[in-house]
PDB file of C-alpha atoms in Angstrom:
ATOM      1  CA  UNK A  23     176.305 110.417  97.747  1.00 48.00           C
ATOM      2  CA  UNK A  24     176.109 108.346 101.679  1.00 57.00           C
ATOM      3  CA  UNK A  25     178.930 105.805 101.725  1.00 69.00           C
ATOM      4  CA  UNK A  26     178.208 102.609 102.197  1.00 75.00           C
ATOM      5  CA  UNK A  27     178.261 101.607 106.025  1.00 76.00           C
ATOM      6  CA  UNK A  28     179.675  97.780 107.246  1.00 84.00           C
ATOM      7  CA  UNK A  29     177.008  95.859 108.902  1.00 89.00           C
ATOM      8  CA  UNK A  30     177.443  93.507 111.502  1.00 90.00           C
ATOM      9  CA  UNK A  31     174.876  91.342 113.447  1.00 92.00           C
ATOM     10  CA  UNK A  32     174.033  92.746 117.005  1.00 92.00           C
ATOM     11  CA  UNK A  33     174.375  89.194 118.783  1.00 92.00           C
ATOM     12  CA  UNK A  34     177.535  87.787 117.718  1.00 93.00           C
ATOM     13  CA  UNK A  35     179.301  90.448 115.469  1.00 92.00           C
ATOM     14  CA  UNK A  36     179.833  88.775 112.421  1.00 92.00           C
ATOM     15  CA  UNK A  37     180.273  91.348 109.715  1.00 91.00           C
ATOM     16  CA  UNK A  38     177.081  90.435 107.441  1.00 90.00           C
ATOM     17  CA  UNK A  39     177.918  93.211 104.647  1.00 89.00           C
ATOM     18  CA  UNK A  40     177.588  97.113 103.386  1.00 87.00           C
ATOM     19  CA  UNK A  41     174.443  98.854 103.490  1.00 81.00           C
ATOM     20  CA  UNK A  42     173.635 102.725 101.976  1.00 76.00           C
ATOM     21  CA  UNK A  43     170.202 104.140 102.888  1.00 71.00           C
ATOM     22  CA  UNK A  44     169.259 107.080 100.242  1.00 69.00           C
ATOM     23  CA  UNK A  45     165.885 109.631 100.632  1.00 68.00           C
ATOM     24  CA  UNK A  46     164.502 110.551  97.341  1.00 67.00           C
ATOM     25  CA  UNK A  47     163.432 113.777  97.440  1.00 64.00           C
ATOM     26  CA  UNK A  48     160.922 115.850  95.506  1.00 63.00           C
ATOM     27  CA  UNK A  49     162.292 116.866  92.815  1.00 63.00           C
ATOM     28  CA  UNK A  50     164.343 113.944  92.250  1.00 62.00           C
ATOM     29  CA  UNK A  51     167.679 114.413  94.647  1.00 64.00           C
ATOM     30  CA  UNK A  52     168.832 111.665  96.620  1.00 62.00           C
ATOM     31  CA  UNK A  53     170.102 112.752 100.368  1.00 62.00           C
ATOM     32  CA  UNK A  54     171.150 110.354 103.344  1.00 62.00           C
ATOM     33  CA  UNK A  55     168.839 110.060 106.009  1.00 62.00           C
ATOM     34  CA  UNK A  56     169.341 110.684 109.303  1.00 68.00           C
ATOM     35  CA  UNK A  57     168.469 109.165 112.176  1.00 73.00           C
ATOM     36  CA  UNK A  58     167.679 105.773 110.810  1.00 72.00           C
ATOM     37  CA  UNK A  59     168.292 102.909 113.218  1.00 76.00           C
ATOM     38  CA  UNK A  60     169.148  99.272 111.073  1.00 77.00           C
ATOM     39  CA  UNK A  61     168.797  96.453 113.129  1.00 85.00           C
ATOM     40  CA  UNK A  62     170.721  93.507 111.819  1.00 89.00           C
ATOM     41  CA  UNK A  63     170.880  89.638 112.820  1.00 91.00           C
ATOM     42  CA  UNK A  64     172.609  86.583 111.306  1.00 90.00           C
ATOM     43  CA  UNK A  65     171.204  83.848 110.098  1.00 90.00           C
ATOM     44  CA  UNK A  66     172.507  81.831 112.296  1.00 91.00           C
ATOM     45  CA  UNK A  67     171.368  83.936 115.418  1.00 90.00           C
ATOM     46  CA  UNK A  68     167.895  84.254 113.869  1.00 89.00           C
ATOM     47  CA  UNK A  69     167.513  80.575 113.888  1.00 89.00           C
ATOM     48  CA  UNK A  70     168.637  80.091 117.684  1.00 78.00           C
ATOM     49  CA  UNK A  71     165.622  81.206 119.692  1.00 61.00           C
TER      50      UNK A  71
END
């Protein structure tokens, strides 16, 4: 199983929580994925344009 992975937003740091990305596979295994890029923002930065 992927362990969950802290998140934190990419303008002012502020840790927003955990996230775990699974793959389902064919015949029904879940793997971690590799290479996936997460690109996370705050509300508040999200509101400041």
């Amino acid at each position: 199983m992927s362990e969950a992975k802290p998140v934190r937003c990419q303008k002012c740091g502020k840790p927003l929580g955990y996230v775990t990305v699974l793959a389902k596979g064919l015949l029904g295994l879940q793997q971690p994925l590799q290479k996936v890029k997460l690109v996370a923002i705050c509300m508040e930065c999200s509101q400041k344009r």
